[in-house]
Amino acid sequence: MTRDPHGRGRPRDEHIDTAVLQATAHTLEESGYRAVAIEDIARRAGVSKSAVYRRWPNRRRLVLAVLAERLGRLEAPDTGCTLCDLHECLVLASEALSRVGAETLAQLTAEGAGEPDLHEELLAVVVEPPRRAVHRTLFTARQRGDLADGVDLPLAVDQLCALTFYRQLFGQAPLGPDEIEAMVTAMLRGIASDYSELLREYAVHESHDPAAPA
């Protein structure tokens, strides 16, 4: 590593990072995990193979870096409408996972089965960001008094996220917005302190949403 007169290492070139991650993301979306090869990614990004290997030792770590960058951007909305926010959380998570692809998730899950460290990293990168966003939304809803007393938040989070991951991992059609809305309303019907009030909030929110259909 090149060092400056003060003994510090040469700063990491973020342009290379961005180019490699973008090239990997495009390859995943076009052809899936099996098509990711370091040599091809380097060529597509316009960098050397050694530049890629210095950052990511193998394609699994490279793909996980793409997933971390993509799923790490998930944020819990907070509009004051519990049904709206849960719906948006799960739509964003489903769309992000769909862009990754079922084959990629299945391959990484299979490889992680025999490697505990990889399995833990996969959980941290893929599973936890959607769970955190949904948990934050439910926690905020409880603070507002929208949820019944005694609701088990971690269990509710698992129930809401489980079908999204199931549909992605097993290659079925991803959940669409209408299916997600049906799932969210079914859940809230059982755990809301006043489900009818949540529906009224949702109707008011939709009527003021400029993106909502007329």
CSV table of N, CA and C in Angstrom, one decimal, residues 21-164:
chain,number,residue,atom,x,y,z
A,21,LEU,N,-19.5,-2.4,-7.3
A,21,LEU,CA,-20.8,-2.7,-6.7
A,21,LEU,C,-21.9,-2.6,-7.8
A,22,GLN,N,-21.9,-1.5,-8.6
A,22,GLN,CA,-22.9,-1.3,-9.6
A,22,GLN,C,-22.8,-2.4,-10.7
A,23,ALA,N,-21.6,-2.8,-11.1
A,23,ALA,CA,-21.4,-3.9,-12.0
A,23,ALA,C,-21.9,-5.2,-11.5
A,24,THR,N,-21.7,-5.4,-10.2
A,24,THR,CA,-22.2,-6.7,-9.6
A,24,THR,C,-23.7,-6.6,-9.6
A,25,ALA,N,-24.3,-5.5,-9.2
A,25,ALA,CA,-25.7,-5.4,-9.1
A,25,ALA,C,-26.4,-5.6,-10.4
A,26,HIS,N,-25.8,-5.1,-11.5
A,26,HIS,CA,-26.4,-5.2,-12.8
A,26,HIS,C,-26.3,-6.7,-13.3
A,27,THR,N,-25.2,-7.4,-12.9
A,27,THR,CA,-25.0,-8.8,-13.3
A,27,THR,C,-26.0,-9.6,-12.6
A,28,LEU,N,-26.3,-9.3,-11.3
A,28,LEU,CA,-27.2,-10.1,-10.5
A,28,LEU,C,-28.6,-9.9,-11.1
A,29,GLU,N,-29.0,-8.7,-11.5
A,29,GLU,CA,-30.3,-8.5,-12.0
A,29,GLU,C,-30.5,-9.1,-13.4
A,30,GLU,N,-29.4,-9.1,-14.1
A,30,GLU,CA,-29.5,-9.7,-15.5
A,30,GLU,C,-29.5,-11.2,-15.5
A,31,SER,N,-28.5,-11.8,-14.8
A,31,SER,CA,-28.2,-13.2,-15.0
A,31,SER,C,-28.2,-14.0,-13.7
A,32,GLY,N,-28.2,-13.3,-12.5
A,32,GLY,CA,-28.3,-14.1,-11.2
A,32,GLY,C,-26.9,-14.4,-10.7
A,33,TYR,N,-26.9,-15.0,-9.5
A,33,TYR,CA,-25.7,-15.2,-8.7
A,33,TYR,C,-24.7,-16.1,-9.5
A,34,ARG,N,-25.1,-17.1,-10.2
A,34,ARG,CA,-24.2,-18.0,-10.9
A,34,ARG,C,-23.3,-17.3,-11.9
A,35,ALA,N,-23.8,-16.1,-12.4
A,35,ALA,CA,-23.1,-15.4,-13.5
A,35,ALA,C,-22.0,-14.4,-12.9
A,36,VAL,N,-22.0,-14.3,-11.6
A,36,VAL,CA,-21.1,-13.4,-11.0
A,36,VAL,C,-19.7,-14.0,-10.9
A,37,ALA,N,-18.7,-13.5,-11.7
A,37,ALA,CA,-17.3,-13.9,-11.7
A,37,ALA,C,-16.5,-12.7,-11.5
A,38,ILE,N,-15.5,-12.8,-10.6
A,38,ILE,CA,-14.6,-11.6,-10.3
A,38,ILE,C,-14.0,-11.0,-11.6
A,39,GLU,N,-13.5,-11.8,-12.5
A,39,GLU,CA,-12.9,-11.3,-13.7
A,39,GLU,C,-13.9,-10.6,-14.6
A,40,ASP,N,-15.1,-11.1,-14.7
A,40,ASP,CA,-16.1,-10.4,-15.5
A,40,ASP,C,-16.6,-9.1,-14.9
A,41,ILE,N,-16.7,-9.1,-13.5
A,41,ILE,CA,-17.1,-7.9,-12.8
A,41,ILE,C,-16.1,-6.8,-13.0
A,42,ALA,N,-14.8,-7.2,-12.8
A,42,ALA,CA,-13.7,-6.3,-13.0
A,42,ALA,C,-13.7,-5.6,-14.4
A,43,ARG,N,-13.9,-6.5,-15.4
A,43,ARG,CA,-13.9,-6.0,-16.8
A,43,ARG,C,-15.1,-5.0,-16.9
A,44,ARG,N,-16.3,-5.4,-16.4
A,44,ARG,CA,-17.4,-4.5,-16.6
A,44,ARG,C,-17.3,-3.2,-15.8
A,45,ALA,N,-16.6,-3.2,-14.7
A,45,ALA,CA,-16.4,-2.0,-13.9
A,45,ALA,C,-15.2,-1.2,-14.4
A,46,GLY,N,-14.4,-1.8,-15.3
A,46,GLY,CA,-13.3,-1.0,-15.8
A,46,GLY,C,-12.1,-0.9,-14.8
A,47,VAL,N,-12.0,-2.0,-14.0
A,47,VAL,CA,-10.9,-2.0,-13.0
A,47,VAL,C,-10.1,-3.3,-13.1
A,48,SER,N,-9.1,-3.4,-12.3
A,48,SER,CA,-8.3,-4.7,-12.3
A,48,SER,C,-8.9,-5.7,-11.4
A,49,LYS,N,-8.6,-7.0,-11.7
A,49,LYS,CA,-9.1,-8.0,-10.7
A,49,LYS,C,-8.5,-7.8,-9.4
A,50,SER,N,-7.2,-7.4,-9.3
A,50,SER,CA,-6.6,-7.2,-8.0
A,50,SER,C,-7.3,-6.1,-7.2
A,51,ALA,N,-7.8,-5.1,-7.9
A,51,ALA,CA,-8.6,-4.1,-7.2
A,51,ALA,C,-9.8,-4.6,-6.5
A,52,VAL,N,-10.5,-5.6,-7.2
A,52,VAL,CA,-11.7,-6.2,-6.6
A,52,VAL,C,-11.3,-7.1,-5.5
A,53,TYR,N,-10.3,-7.9,-5.7
A,53,TYR,CA,-9.9,-8.9,-4.6
A,53,TYR,C,-9.4,-8.2,-3.4
A,54,ARG,N,-8.8,-7.0,-3.5
A,54,ARG,CA,-8.3,-6.2,-2.3
A,54,ARG,C,-9.5,-5.8,-1.4
A,55,ARG,N,-10.6,-5.7,-2.0
A,55,ARG,CA,-11.8,-5.2,-1.3
A,55,ARG,C,-12.7,-6.4,-0.9
A,56,TRP,N,-12.9,-7.4,-1.8
A,56,TRP,CA,-13.8,-8.5,-1.5
A,56,TRP,C,-13.0,-9.8,-1.9
A,57,PRO,N,-12.8,-10.7,-1.0
A,57,PRO,CA,-12.0,-11.9,-1.2
A,57,PRO,C,-12.6,-12.9,-2.2
A,58,ASN,N,-13.9,-12.9,-2.3
A,58,ASN,CA,-14.6,-13.8,-3.2
A,58,ASN,C,-16.0,-13.2,-3.6
A,59,ARG,N,-16.6,-13.9,-4.5
A,59,ARG,CA,-17.9,-13.4,-5.0
A,59,ARG,C,-19.0,-13.3,-4.0
A,60,ARG,N,-19.0,-14.2,-3.0
A,60,ARG,CA,-20.0,-14.2,-2.0
A,60,ARG,C,-19.9,-12.9,-1.2
A,61,ARG,N,-18.7,-12.5,-0.8
A,61,ARG,CA,-18.6,-11.3,0.0
A,61,ARG,C,-18.9,-10.1,-0.9
A,62,LEU,N,-18.6,-10.2,-2.2
A,62,LEU,CA,-19.0,-9.1,-3.1
A,62,LEU,C,-20.5,-9.0,-3.2
A,63,VAL,N,-21.2,-10.1,-3.4
A,63,VAL,CA,-22.6,-10.1,-3.5
A,63,VAL,C,-23.3,-9.6,-2.2
A,64,LEU,N,-22.7,-10.0,-1.1
A,64,LEU,CA,-23.3,-9.6,0.2
A,64,LEU,C,-23.1,-8.1,0.4
A,65,ALA,N,-22.0,-7.5,-0.1
A,65,ALA,CA,-21.8,-6.1,-0.1
A,65,ALA,C,-22.9,-5.4,-0.9
A,66,VAL,N,-23.2,-5.9,-2.0
A,66,VAL,CA,-24.3,-5.3,-2.8
A,66,VAL,C,-25.6,-5.4,-2.0
A,67,LEU,N,-25.9,-6.5,-1.4
A,67,LEU,CA,-27.2,-6.6,-0.7
A,67,LEU,C,-27.2,-5.7,0.5
A,68,ALA,N,-26.0,-5.5,1.2
A,68,ALA,CA,-25.9,-4.6,2.4
A,68,ALA,C,-26.2,-3.2,1.9
A,69,GLU,N,-25.6,-2.8,0.8
A,69,GLU,CA,-25.8,-1.5,0.3
A,69,GLU,C,-27.3,-1.2,-0.1
A,70,ARG,N,-27.9,-2.2,-0.6
A,70,ARG,CA,-29.3,-2.1,-1.1
A,70,ARG,C,-30.3,-2.1,0.0
A,71,LEU,N,-30.2,-3.2,0.8
A,71,LEU,CA,-31.2,-3.3,1.9
A,71,LEU,C,-30.9,-2.4,3.1
A,72,GLY,N,-29.7,-2.0,3.2
A,72,GLY,CA,-29.3,-1.1,4.3
A,72,GLY,C,-30.0,0.3,4.2
A,73,ARG,N,-30.5,0.6,3.0
A,73,ARG,CA,-31.2,1.9,2.8
A,73,ARG,C,-32.7,1.9,3.3
A,74,LEU,N,-33.2,0.7,3.6
A,74,LEU,CA,-34.6,0.6,4.0
A,74,LEU,C,-34.8,1.4,5.3
A,75,GLU,N,-35.8,2.3,5.3
A,75,GLU,CA,-36.1,3.1,6.5
A,75,GLU,C,-37.6,3.0,6.7
A,76,ALA,N,-37.9,3.0,8.0
A,76,ALA,CA,-39.3,2.9,8.4
A,76,ALA,C,-40.0,4.3,8.2
A,77,PRO,N,-41.0,4.3,7.4
A,77,PRO,CA,-41.8,5.6,7.2
A,77,PRO,C,-42.5,5.9,8.5
A,78,ASP,N,-42.8,7.2,8.7
A,78,ASP,CA,-43.6,7.6,9.9
A,78,ASP,C,-44.5,8.7,9.5
A,79,THR,N,-45.7,8.3,8.9
A,79,THR,CA,-46.6,9.3,8.5
A,79,THR,C,-47.7,9.5,9.6
A,80,GLY,N,-47.7,8.7,10.6
A,80,GLY,CA,-48.8,8.7,11.6
A,80,GLY,C,-49.9,7.8,11.3
A,81,CYS,N,-49.8,7.1,10.2
A,81,CYS,CA,-50.8,6.1,9.7
A,81,CYS,C,-50.2,4.7,9.8
A,82,THR,N,-50.6,4.0,10.8
A,82,THR,CA,-50.0,2.7,11.0
A,82,THR,C,-50.1,1.7,9.8
A,83,LEU,N,-51.3,1.6,9.3
A,83,LEU,CA,-51.6,0.7,8.2
A,83,LEU,C,-50.7,1.2,7.0
A,84,CYS,N,-50.7,2.5,6.7
A,84,CYS,CA,-49.9,3.0,5.6
A,84,CYS,C,-48.4,2.7,5.8
A,85,ASP,N,-47.9,2.9,7.0
A,85,ASP,CA,-46.5,2.7,7.2
A,85,ASP,C,-46.1,1.3,7.1
A,86,LEU,N,-46.9,0.4,7.7
A,86,LEU,CA,-46.5,-1.0,7.6
A,86,LEU,C,-46.6,-1.5,6.1
A,87,HIS,N,-47.6,-1.1,5.4
A,87,HIS,CA,-47.7,-1.4,4.0
A,87,HIS,C,-46.5,-1.0,3.2
A,88,GLU,N,-46.1,0.3,3.4
A,88,GLU,CA,-44.9,0.8,2.7
A,88,GLU,C,-43.6,0.1,3.1
A,89,CYS,N,-43.5,-0.2,4.4
A,89,CYS,CA,-42.3,-1.0,4.8
A,89,CYS,C,-42.1,-2.3,4.0
A,90,LEU,N,-43.2,-3.0,4.0
A,90,LEU,CA,-43.2,-4.3,3.4
A,90,LEU,C,-43.1,-4.3,1.8
A,91,VAL,N,-43.7,-3.3,1.2
A,91,VAL,CA,-43.6,-3.1,-0.2
A,91,VAL,C,-42.1,-2.8,-0.6
A,92,LEU,N,-41.5,-1.9,0.2
A,92,LEU,CA,-40.1,-1.5,-0.1
A,92,LEU,C,-39.2,-2.8,0.1
A,93,ALA,N,-39.4,-3.6,1.2
A,93,ALA,CA,-38.6,-4.8,1.4
A,93,ALA,C,-38.8,-5.8,0.3
A,94,SER,N,-40.0,-6.0,-0.1
A,94,SER,CA,-40.3,-6.9,-1.2
A,94,SER,C,-39.7,-6.5,-2.5
A,95,GLU,N,-39.8,-5.2,-2.8
A,95,GLU,CA,-39.2,-4.7,-4.1
A,95,GLU,C,-37.6,-4.9,-4.1
A,96,ALA,N,-37.0,-4.6,-2.9
A,96,ALA,CA,-35.6,-4.7,-2.8
A,96,ALA,C,-35.1,-6.2,-3.0
A,97,LEU,N,-35.8,-7.1,-2.3
A,97,LEU,CA,-35.5,-8.5,-2.4
A,97,LEU,C,-35.8,-9.0,-3.8
A,98,SER,N,-36.8,-8.5,-4.5
A,98,SER,CA,-37.1,-8.9,-5.8
A,98,SER,C,-36.0,-8.6,-6.8
A,99,ARG,N,-35.4,-7.4,-6.6
A,99,ARG,CA,-34.3,-7.0,-7.5
A,99,ARG,C,-33.1,-7.9,-7.2
A,100,VAL,N,-32.9,-8.4,-6.0
A,100,VAL,CA,-31.8,-9.3,-5.8
A,100,VAL,C,-32.0,-10.6,-6.5
A,101,GLY,N,-33.2,-11.1,-6.4
A,101,GLY,CA,-33.6,-12.4,-7.1
A,101,GLY,C,-33.6,-13.6,-6.2
A,102,ALA,N,-34.5,-14.5,-6.5
A,102,ALA,CA,-34.7,-15.7,-5.7
A,102,ALA,C,-33.5,-16.6,-5.8
A,103,GLU,N,-32.9,-16.7,-7.0
A,103,GLU,CA,-31.8,-17.6,-7.2
A,103,GLU,C,-30.6,-17.2,-6.4
A,104,THR,N,-30.4,-15.9,-6.3
A,104,THR,CA,-29.2,-15.4,-5.5
A,104,THR,C,-29.5,-15.7,-4.0
A,105,LEU,N,-30.6,-15.4,-3.5
A,105,LEU,CA,-30.9,-15.6,-2.1
A,105,LEU,C,-30.8,-17.1,-1.8
A,106,ALA,N,-31.3,-17.9,-2.7
A,106,ALA,CA,-31.3,-19.4,-2.4
A,106,ALA,C,-29.9,-19.9,-2.4
A,107,GLN,N,-29.1,-19.4,-3.4
A,107,GLN,CA,-27.7,-19.9,-3.4
A,107,GLN,C,-26.9,-19.5,-2.2
A,108,LEU,N,-27.1,-18.2,-1.7
A,108,LEU,CA,-26.4,-17.7,-0.5
A,108,LEU,C,-26.8,-18.5,0.7
A,109,THR,N,-28.1,-18.8,0.8
A,109,THR,CA,-28.7,-19.5,1.9
A,109,THR,C,-28.1,-20.9,2.0
A,110,ALA,N,-28.0,-21.6,0.8
A,110,ALA,CA,-27.5,-22.9,0.7
A,110,ALA,C,-26.0,-22.9,1.1
A,111,GLU,N,-25.2,-22.0,0.6
A,111,GLU,CA,-23.8,-21.9,1.0
A,111,GLU,C,-23.6,-21.6,2.5
A,112,GLY,N,-24.5,-20.8,3.0
A,112,GLY,CA,-24.4,-20.4,4.4
A,112,GLY,C,-24.7,-21.5,5.4
A,113,ALA,N,-25.4,-22.6,4.9
A,113,ALA,CA,-25.8,-23.7,5.7
A,113,ALA,C,-24.6,-24.4,6.3
A,114,GLY,N,-23.5,-24.4,5.6
A,114,GLY,CA,-22.3,-25.1,6.1
A,114,GLY,C,-21.3,-24.2,6.7
A,115,GLU,N,-21.5,-22.9,6.7
A,115,GLU,CA,-20.6,-21.9,7.2
A,115,GLU,C,-21.3,-21.0,8.1
A,116,PRO,N,-21.1,-21.2,9.4
A,116,PRO,CA,-21.8,-20.3,10.4
A,116,PRO,C,-21.6,-18.9,10.2
A,117,ASP,N,-20.3,-18.5,9.9
A,117,ASP,CA,-20.0,-17.0,9.8
A,117,ASP,C,-20.8,-16.4,8.6
A,118,LEU,N,-20.8,-17.2,7.5
A,118,LEU,CA,-21.5,-16.7,6.3
A,118,LEU,C,-23.0,-16.6,6.6
A,119,HIS,N,-23.5,-17.6,7.3
A,119,HIS,CA,-24.9,-17.6,7.7
A,119,HIS,C,-25.3,-16.4,8.5
A,120,GLU,N,-24.5,-16.1,9.5
A,120,GLU,CA,-24.7,-15.0,10.4
A,120,GLU,C,-24.7,-13.7,9.6
A,121,GLU,N,-23.7,-13.6,8.7
A,121,GLU,CA,-23.6,-12.4,7.9
A,121,GLU,C,-24.8,-12.2,6.9
A,122,LEU,N,-25.3,-13.3,6.4
A,122,LEU,CA,-26.5,-13.3,5.5
A,122,LEU,C,-27.7,-12.8,6.3
A,123,LEU,N,-27.9,-13.3,7.5
A,123,LEU,CA,-29.0,-12.9,8.4
A,123,LEU,C,-28.9,-11.4,8.6
A,124,ALA,N,-27.7,-10.9,9.0
A,124,ALA,CA,-27.5,-9.5,9.3
A,124,ALA,C,-27.7,-8.6,8.1
A,125,VAL,N,-27.3,-9.1,6.9
A,125,VAL,CA,-27.4,-8.2,5.7
A,125,VAL,C,-28.8,-8.3,5.1
A,126,VAL,N,-29.4,-9.4,5.0
A,126,VAL,CA,-30.7,-9.6,4.3
A,126,VAL,C,-31.9,-9.6,5.2
A,127,VAL,N,-31.9,-10.2,6.3
A,127,VAL,CA,-33.1,-10.4,7.2
A,127,VAL,C,-33.3,-9.2,8.1
A,128,GLU,N,-32.2,-8.7,8.7
A,128,GLU,CA,-32.4,-7.7,9.8
A,128,GLU,C,-32.8,-6.4,9.3
A,129,PRO,N,-32.4,-5.8,8.2
A,129,PRO,CA,-32.9,-4.5,7.8
A,129,PRO,C,-34.4,-4.4,7.6
A,130,PRO,N,-35.1,-5.4,6.9
A,130,PRO,CA,-36.5,-5.3,6.9
A,130,PRO,C,-37.2,-5.5,8.2
A,131,ARG,N,-36.6,-6.4,9.1
A,131,ARG,CA,-37.2,-6.6,10.4
A,131,ARG,C,-37.1,-5.3,11.2
A,132,ARG,N,-35.9,-4.6,11.1
A,132,ARG,CA,-35.7,-3.4,11.9
A,132,ARG,C,-36.8,-2.4,11.5
A,133,ALA,N,-37.0,-2.2,10.2
A,133,ALA,CA,-37.9,-1.2,9.7
A,133,ALA,C,-39.4,-1.5,10.2
A,134,VAL,N,-39.8,-2.8,10.1
A,134,VAL,CA,-41.1,-3.2,10.5
A,134,VAL,C,-41.2,-3.1,12.1
A,135,HIS,N,-40.2,-3.4,12.8
A,135,HIS,CA,-40.2,-3.3,14.2
A,135,HIS,C,-40.3,-1.9,14.6
A,136,ARG,N,-39.6,-1.0,14.0
A,136,ARG,CA,-39.7,0.5,14.3
A,136,ARG,C,-41.1,1.0,14.1
A,137,THR,N,-41.7,0.5,13.0
A,137,THR,CA,-43.1,1.0,12.7
A,137,THR,C,-44.1,0.5,13.7
A,138,LEU,N,-44.0,-0.8,14.1
A,138,LEU,CA,-44.9,-1.3,15.1
A,138,LEU,C,-44.6,-0.7,16.5
A,139,PHE,N,-43.3,-0.4,16.8
A,139,PHE,CA,-43.0,0.2,18.1
A,139,PHE,C,-43.6,1.6,18.1
A,140,THR,N,-43.5,2.4,17.0
A,140,THR,CA,-44.1,3.7,17.0
A,140,THR,C,-45.6,3.6,17.1
A,141,ALA,N,-46.2,2.6,16.5
A,141,ALA,CA,-47.6,2.4,16.5
A,141,ALA,C,-48.1,2.2,18.0
A,142,ARG,N,-47.3,1.4,18.7
A,142,ARG,CA,-47.6,1.1,20.1
A,142,ARG,C,-47.5,2.3,20.9
A,143,GLN,N,-46.5,3.1,20.7
A,143,GLN,CA,-46.3,4.4,21.4
A,143,GLN,C,-47.5,5.3,21.2
A,144,ARG,N,-48.1,5.3,20.0
A,144,ARG,CA,-49.2,6.1,19.7
A,144,ARG,C,-50.5,5.5,20.3
A,145,GLY,N,-50.5,4.3,20.8
A,145,GLY,CA,-51.7,3.7,21.3
A,145,GLY,C,-52.5,2.9,20.3
A,146,ASP,N,-51.9,2.7,19.1
A,146,ASP,CA,-52.6,2.0,18.0
A,146,ASP,C,-52.7,0.5,18.2
A,147,LEU,N,-51.8,-0.1,19.1
A,147,LEU,CA,-51.8,-1.5,19.3
A,147,LEU,C,-52.4,-1.9,20.6
A,148,ALA,N,-52.9,-3.1,20.7
A,148,ALA,CA,-53.5,-3.5,21.9
A,148,ALA,C,-52.4,-3.8,22.9
A,149,ASP,N,-52.8,-3.7,24.2
A,149,ASP,CA,-51.8,-4.0,25.3
A,149,ASP,C,-51.3,-5.5,25.2
A,150,GLY,N,-50.0,-5.7,25.5
A,150,GLY,CA,-49.5,-7.0,25.5
A,150,GLY,C,-49.1,-7.6,24.2
A,151,VAL,N,-49.2,-6.8,23.1
A,151,VAL,CA,-48.8,-7.4,21.8
A,151,VAL,C,-47.3,-7.7,21.8
A,152,ASP,N,-47.0,-8.9,21.4
A,152,ASP,CA,-45.6,-9.4,21.3
A,152,ASP,C,-45.0,-8.8,20.0
A,153,LEU,N,-44.2,-7.8,20.1
A,153,LEU,CA,-43.7,-7.1,18.9
A,153,LEU,C,-42.8,-8.0,18.0
A,154,PRO,N,-41.8,-8.7,18.6
A,154,PRO,CA,-40.9,-9.5,17.8
A,154,PRO,C,-41.7,-10.6,17.1
A,155,LEU,N,-42.7,-11.2,17.7
A,155,LEU,CA,-43.5,-12.2,17.0
A,155,LEU,C,-44.3,-11.6,15.9
A,156,ALA,N,-44.9,-10.4,16.1
A,156,ALA,CA,-45.6,-9.7,15.1
A,156,ALA,C,-44.7,-9.4,13.9
A,157,VAL,N,-43.5,-9.0,14.2
A,157,VAL,CA,-42.6,-8.6,13.1
A,157,VAL,C,-42.3,-9.9,12.3
A,158,ASP,N,-42.0,-11.0,13.0
A,158,ASP,CA,-41.7,-12.3,12.3
A,158,ASP,C,-42.9,-12.7,11.4
A,159,GLN,N,-44.1,-12.5,11.9
A,159,GLN,CA,-45.3,-12.9,11.1
A,159,GLN,C,-45.4,-12.0,9.8
A,160,LEU,N,-45.1,-10.7,10.0
A,160,LEU,CA,-45.3,-9.8,8.8
A,160,LEU,C,-44.2,-10.1,7.8
A,161,CYS,N,-43.0,-10.4,8.3
A,161,CYS,CA,-41.8,-10.5,7.4
A,161,CYS,C,-41.7,-11.9,6.7
A,162,ALA,N,-42.3,-12.9,7.5
A,162,ALA,CA,-42.0,-14.3,7.1
A,162,ALA,C,-42.5,-14.6,5.6
A,163,LEU,N,-43.7,-14.2,5.3
A,163,LEU,CA,-44.3,-14.5,4.0
A,163,LEU,C,-43.5,-13.8,2.9
A,164,THR,N,-43.0,-12.6,3.2
A,164,THR,CA,-42.2,-11.9,2.2
A,164,THR,C,-40.9,-12.7,1.8
